[in-house]
PDB file of C-alpha atoms in Angstrom:
ATOM      1  CA  UNK A  13      31.107  43.139   0.580  1.00 49.00           C
ATOM      2  CA  UNK A  14      29.320  39.421   1.212  1.00 48.00           C
ATOM      3  CA  UNK A  15      27.017  40.971   3.653  1.00 51.00           C
ATOM      4  CA  UNK A  16      25.225  43.271   0.715  1.00 48.00           C
ATOM      5  CA  UNK A  17      25.495  39.965  -1.011  1.00 44.00           C
ATOM      6  CA  UNK A  18      23.649  38.265   1.292  1.00 44.00           C
ATOM      7  CA  UNK A  19      21.183  41.385   2.069  1.00 45.00           C
ATOM      8  CA  UNK A  20      20.356  41.268  -1.440  1.00 39.00           C
ATOM      9  CA  UNK A  21      19.757  37.418  -2.095  1.00 38.00           C
ATOM     10  CA  UNK A  22      17.942  36.955   0.572  1.00 43.00           C
ATOM     11  CA  UNK A  23      15.408  40.223  -0.235  1.00 43.00           C
ATOM     12  CA  UNK A  24      15.592  38.125  -3.736  1.00 41.00           C
ATOM     13  CA  UNK A  25      14.127  35.504  -2.655  1.00 41.00           C
ATOM     14  CA  UNK A  26      11.381  36.729  -0.171  1.00 45.00           C
ATOM     15  CA  UNK A  27       9.956  38.979  -3.071  1.00 44.00           C
ATOM     16  CA  UNK A  28       8.312  35.584  -4.450  1.00 45.00           C
ATOM     17  CA  UNK A  29       7.551  34.481  -2.053  1.00 44.00           C
ATOM     18  CA  UNK A  30       5.770  37.449  -0.134  1.00 44.00           C
ATOM     19  CA  UNK A  31       3.875  37.874  -3.926  1.00 43.00           C
ATOM     20  CA  UNK A  32       2.414  33.686  -3.888  1.00 42.00           C
ATOM     21  CA  UNK A  33       1.498  34.276  -0.813  1.00 45.00           C
ATOM     22  CA  UNK A  34      -0.449  37.390  -1.000  1.00 48.00           C
ATOM     23  CA  UNK A  35      -1.913  35.974  -4.523  1.00 47.00           C
ATOM     24  CA  UNK A  36      -2.784  32.648  -2.769  1.00 42.00           C
ATOM     25  CA  UNK A  37      -4.881  34.646   0.012  1.00 48.00           C
ATOM     26  CA  UNK A  38      -7.260  36.383  -2.653  1.00 51.00           C
ATOM     27  CA  UNK A  39      -7.338  33.129  -5.091  1.00 47.00           C
ATOM     28  CA  UNK A  40     -10.905  31.933  -5.362  1.00 49.00           C
ATOM     29  CA  UNK A  41     -11.444  27.943  -5.857  1.00 46.00           C
ATOM     30  CA  UNK A  42     -11.495  26.036  -8.890  1.00 44.00           C
ATOM     31  CA  UNK A  43     -13.686  22.997 -10.377  1.00 46.00           C
ATOM     32  CA  UNK A  44     -11.475  20.862 -11.597  1.00 47.00           C
ATOM     33  CA  UNK A  45     -10.657  20.499 -15.263  1.00 49.00           C
ATOM     34  CA  UNK A  46     -10.791  17.954 -17.670  1.00 52.00           C
ATOM     35  CA  UNK A  47      -7.513  15.495 -17.210  1.00 53.00           C
ATOM     36  CA  UNK A  48      -7.044  16.757 -13.646  1.00 53.00           C
ATOM     37  CA  UNK A  49      -6.287  14.452 -10.608  1.00 58.00           C
ATOM     38  CA  UNK A  50      -8.793  12.307 -10.007  1.00 65.00           C
ATOM     39  CA  UNK A  51      -9.673   9.484  -7.269  1.00 74.00           C
ATOM     40  CA  UNK A  52     -11.644   6.965  -7.619  1.00 79.00           C
ATOM     41  CA  UNK A  53     -12.205   4.080  -5.032  1.00 84.00           C
ATOM     42  CA  UNK A  54     -13.497   1.191  -4.910  1.00 85.00           C
ATOM     43  CA  UNK A  55     -15.311  -0.958  -2.469  1.00 91.00           C
ATOM     44  CA  UNK A  56     -13.551  -2.946   0.191  1.00 95.00           C
ATOM     45  CA  UNK A  57     -14.310  -6.653  -0.866  1.00 95.00           C
ATOM     46  CA  UNK A  58     -13.202  -9.009   1.654  1.00 97.00           C
ATOM     47  CA  UNK A  59     -10.517 -12.235   0.744  1.00 97.00           C
ATOM     48  CA  UNK A  60     -10.988 -15.812   0.875  1.00 98.00           C
ATOM     49  CA  UNK A  61      -8.986 -17.122   2.446  1.00 98.00           C
ATOM     50  CA  UNK A  62      -7.771 -20.243   3.376  1.00 97.00           C
ATOM     51  CA  UNK A  63      -7.858 -22.671   6.356  1.00 96.00           C
ATOM     52  CA  UNK A  64      -5.617 -21.405   9.135  1.00 95.00           C
ATOM     53  CA  UNK A  65      -5.277 -18.565   8.792  1.00 97.00           C
ATOM     54  CA  UNK A  66      -7.651 -16.394  11.139  1.00 97.00           C
ATOM     55  CA  UNK A  67      -8.650 -13.354  10.872  1.00 97.00           C
ATOM     56  CA  UNK A  68      -9.178 -10.860  13.741  1.00 95.00           C
ATOM     57  CA  UNK A  69     -12.424  -9.731  15.226  1.00 93.00           C
ATOM     58  CA  UNK A  70     -13.099  -6.410  13.316  1.00 93.00           C
ATOM     59  CA  UNK A  71      -9.716  -6.985  11.143  1.00 96.00           C
ATOM     60  CA  UNK A  72     -11.313  -9.379   8.359  1.00 96.00           C
ATOM     61  CA  UNK A  73      -8.550  -8.797   5.236  1.00 97.00           C
ATOM     62  CA  UNK A  74      -9.807  -7.105   2.434  1.00 96.00           C
ATOM     63  CA  UNK A  75      -8.261  -5.259  -0.343  1.00 96.00           C
ATOM     64  CA  UNK A  76      -9.979  -2.471  -3.057  1.00 95.00           C
ATOM     65  CA  UNK A  77      -8.679  -1.404  -6.295  1.00 95.00           C
ATOM     66  CA  UNK A  78      -7.938   3.291  -6.185  1.00 93.00           C
ATOM     67  CA  UNK A  79      -7.405   5.188  -9.739  1.00 92.00           C
ATOM     68  CA  UNK A  80      -5.787   8.124  -9.283  1.00 91.00           C
ATOM     69  CA  UNK A  81      -5.114  10.169 -11.939  1.00 88.00           C
ATOM     70  CA  UNK A  82      -5.484   7.317 -14.410  1.00 88.00           C
ATOM     71  CA  UNK A  83      -3.024   4.672 -12.637  1.00 92.00           C
ATOM     72  CA  UNK A  84      -4.962   2.210 -10.691  1.00 93.00           C
ATOM     73  CA  UNK A  85      -3.674   0.695  -7.297  1.00 94.00           C
ATOM     74  CA  UNK A  86      -4.442  -2.087  -4.698  1.00 94.00           C
ATOM     75  CA  UNK A  87      -5.042  -1.404  -1.143  1.00 95.00           C
ATOM     76  CA  UNK A  88      -5.490  -3.436   1.784  1.00 96.00           C
ATOM     77  CA  UNK A  89      -6.308  -3.823   5.081  1.00 97.00           C
ATOM     78  CA  UNK A  90      -7.108  -6.248   7.475  1.00 97.00           C
ATOM     79  CA  UNK A  91      -4.854  -9.204  10.216  1.00 97.00           C
ATOM     80  CA  UNK A  92      -4.820 -12.759  10.202  1.00 97.00           C
ATOM     81  CA  UNK A  93      -3.116 -14.569  12.597  1.00 97.00           C
ATOM     82  CA  UNK A  94      -1.741 -17.855  11.159  1.00 97.00           C
ATOM     83  CA  UNK A  95       1.348 -20.013  11.493  1.00 96.00           C
ATOM     84  CA  UNK A  96       3.281 -19.807   8.584  1.00 96.00           C
ATOM     85  CA  UNK A  97       6.806 -22.305   8.289  1.00 96.00           C
ATOM     86  CA  UNK A  98       7.310 -21.948   4.848  1.00 96.00           C
ATOM     87  CA  UNK A  99       5.525 -19.600   1.626  1.00 97.00           C
ATOM     88  CA  UNK A 100       1.945 -20.472   2.034  1.00 97.00           C
ATOM     89  CA  UNK A 101      -1.132 -19.784  -0.141  1.00 98.00           C
ATOM     90  CA  UNK A 102      -2.872 -17.550   2.428  1.00 98.00           C
ATOM     91  CA  UNK A 103      -6.431 -17.007   0.672  1.00 98.00           C
ATOM     92  CA  UNK A 104      -7.373 -15.383  -3.501  1.00 98.00           C
ATOM     93  CA  UNK A 105      -9.266 -12.981  -4.379  1.00 96.00           C
ATOM     94  CA  UNK A 106     -13.183 -13.023  -4.657  1.00 93.00           C
ATOM     95  CA  UNK A 107     -15.498 -14.139  -7.411  1.00 94.00           C
ATOM     96  CA  UNK A 108     -15.612 -10.950  -9.456  1.00 94.00           C
ATOM     97  CA  UNK A 109     -12.523  -9.278  -8.502  1.00 95.00           C
ATOM     98  CA  UNK A 110     -10.449  -8.175 -11.197  1.00 95.00           C
ATOM     99  CA  UNK A 111      -7.614 -10.194 -11.490  1.00 95.00           C
ATOM    100  CA  UNK A 112      -3.827  -8.079 -12.077  1.00 95.00           C
ATOM    101  CA  UNK A 113      -2.023  -9.242 -16.132  1.00 92.00           C
ATOM    102  CA  UNK A 114       1.015  -9.746 -13.546  1.00 94.00           C
ATOM    103  CA  UNK A 115       2.105 -10.064 -10.689  1.00 96.00           C
ATOM    104  CA  UNK A 116       1.366  -7.819  -7.811  1.00 96.00           C
ATOM    105  CA  UNK A 117       3.593  -7.523  -5.078  1.00 96.00           C
ATOM    106  CA  UNK A 118       4.280  -4.863  -1.508  1.00 96.00           C
ATOM    107  CA  UNK A 119       5.815  -5.667   2.234  1.00 95.00           C
ATOM    108  CA  UNK A 120       3.407  -6.812   5.039  1.00 96.00           C
ATOM    109  CA  UNK A 121       4.315  -6.441   8.399  1.00 96.00           C
ATOM    110  CA  UNK A 122       4.778  -9.445  10.234  1.00 96.00           C
ATOM    111  CA  UNK A 123       5.771 -10.121  13.970  1.00 94.00           C
ATOM    112  CA  UNK A 124       9.111  -9.605  14.940  1.00 88.00           C
ATOM    113  CA  UNK A 125      11.302 -12.480  14.963  1.00 78.00           C
ATOM    114  CA  UNK A 126      15.022 -12.613  14.385  1.00 81.00           C
ATOM    115  CA  UNK A 127      14.979  -9.510  13.460  1.00 83.00           C
ATOM    116  CA  UNK A 128      12.649  -9.433  10.861  1.00 87.00           C
ATOM    117  CA  UNK A 129       9.798  -7.861  10.855  1.00 92.00           C
ATOM    118  CA  UNK A 130       8.166  -7.388   7.168  1.00 94.00           C
ATOM    119  CA  UNK A 131       7.478 -10.633   4.469  1.00 95.00           C
ATOM    120  CA  UNK A 132       6.290 -10.208   0.841  1.00 96.00           C
ATOM    121  CA  UNK A 133       2.753 -10.057   0.226  1.00 96.00           C
ATOM    122  CA  UNK A 134       1.965 -11.551  -3.738  1.00 97.00           C
ATOM    123  CA  UNK A 135      -1.534 -11.911  -5.490  1.00 97.00           C
ATOM    124  CA  UNK A 136      -0.391 -14.023  -9.105  1.00 97.00           C
ATOM    125  CA  UNK A 137      -2.127 -13.317 -12.572  1.00 97.00           C
ATOM    126  CA  UNK A 138      -5.323 -16.056 -11.050  1.00 97.00           C
ATOM    127  CA  UNK A 139      -5.848 -14.373  -8.105  1.00 97.00           C
ATOM    128  CA  UNK A 140      -3.829 -16.581  -5.537  1.00 98.00           C
ATOM    129  CA  UNK A 141      -2.705 -14.900  -2.478  1.00 98.00           C
ATOM    130  CA  UNK A 142       0.280 -15.984  -1.360  1.00 98.00           C
ATOM    131  CA  UNK A 143       2.939 -15.199   1.880  1.00 97.00           C
ATOM    132  CA  UNK A 144       6.460 -15.198   0.918  1.00 97.00           C
ATOM    133  CA  UNK A 145       9.358 -15.449   4.071  1.00 94.00           C
ATOM    134  CA  UNK A 146       8.244 -18.040   7.000  1.00 93.00           C
ATOM    135  CA  UNK A 147      10.351 -21.089   7.882  1.00 92.00           C
ATOM    136  CA  UNK A 148       9.989 -23.506  10.391  1.00 92.00           C
ATOM    137  CA  UNK A 149      13.220 -20.955  12.255  1.00 91.00           C
ATOM    138  CA  UNK A 150      11.232 -18.232  12.512  1.00 91.00           C
ATOM    139  CA  UNK A 151       7.569 -18.305  11.297  1.00 95.00           C
ATOM    140  CA  UNK A 152       4.737 -15.774  11.228  1.00 96.00           C
ATOM    141  CA  UNK A 153       2.228 -16.147  13.596  1.00 96.00           C
ATOM    142  CA  UNK A 154      -0.227 -12.586  12.482  1.00 96.00           C
ATOM    143  CA  UNK A 155       0.608 -10.419   9.210  1.00 95.00           C
ATOM    144  CA  UNK A 156      -1.576  -6.846   8.770  1.00 96.00           C
ATOM    145  CA  UNK A 157      -2.309  -6.007   5.564  1.00 96.00           C
ATOM    146  CA  UNK A 158      -2.778  -2.185   6.062  1.00 94.00           C
ATOM    147  CA  UNK A 159       0.226  -1.003   4.885  1.00 92.00           C
ATOM    148  CA  UNK A 160      -0.690  -2.614   1.523  1.00 94.00           C
ATOM    149  CA  UNK A 161       0.277  -0.358  -0.905  1.00 93.00           C
ATOM    150  CA  UNK A 162       0.833  -0.852  -5.253  1.00 93.00           C
ATOM    151  CA  UNK A 163       0.384  -0.571  -8.553  1.00 93.00           C
ATOM    152  CA  UNK A 164      -2.036  -2.463 -10.223  1.00 90.00           C
ATOM    153  CA  UNK A 165      -1.179  -4.756 -13.249  1.00 73.00           C
TER     154      UNK A 165
END
């Protein structure tokens, strides 16, 4: 009896999938409806770095704002070498870049030392960019911005 129930259940689940695949194969592309999800990416803009924070060739730290379906996100990219032995300000947003209304935070990869391979990336409401997590016993010697993606406030 349980074999028959499985067969009936399998057939019931397969039928809607077969109908959906047929409908999708015959469908024509639709244009975006008003209010549909849209993506608007701003231009990449270089961070203004503090002395001692050195961008790697071809990997200048940059940020941009991206709006997806009405939500604004900050994206980062780039790589720097440094020697951060304490929580440190590493730069600021460039002139003219919109300032956040609150603190914006994300995790950023760093040199793997003592099992720690990420640090906190933070932009404060005045536009200062700081890194948290380095100390004298475990300095941050490089930092990557590519994974920095967070909601902008």
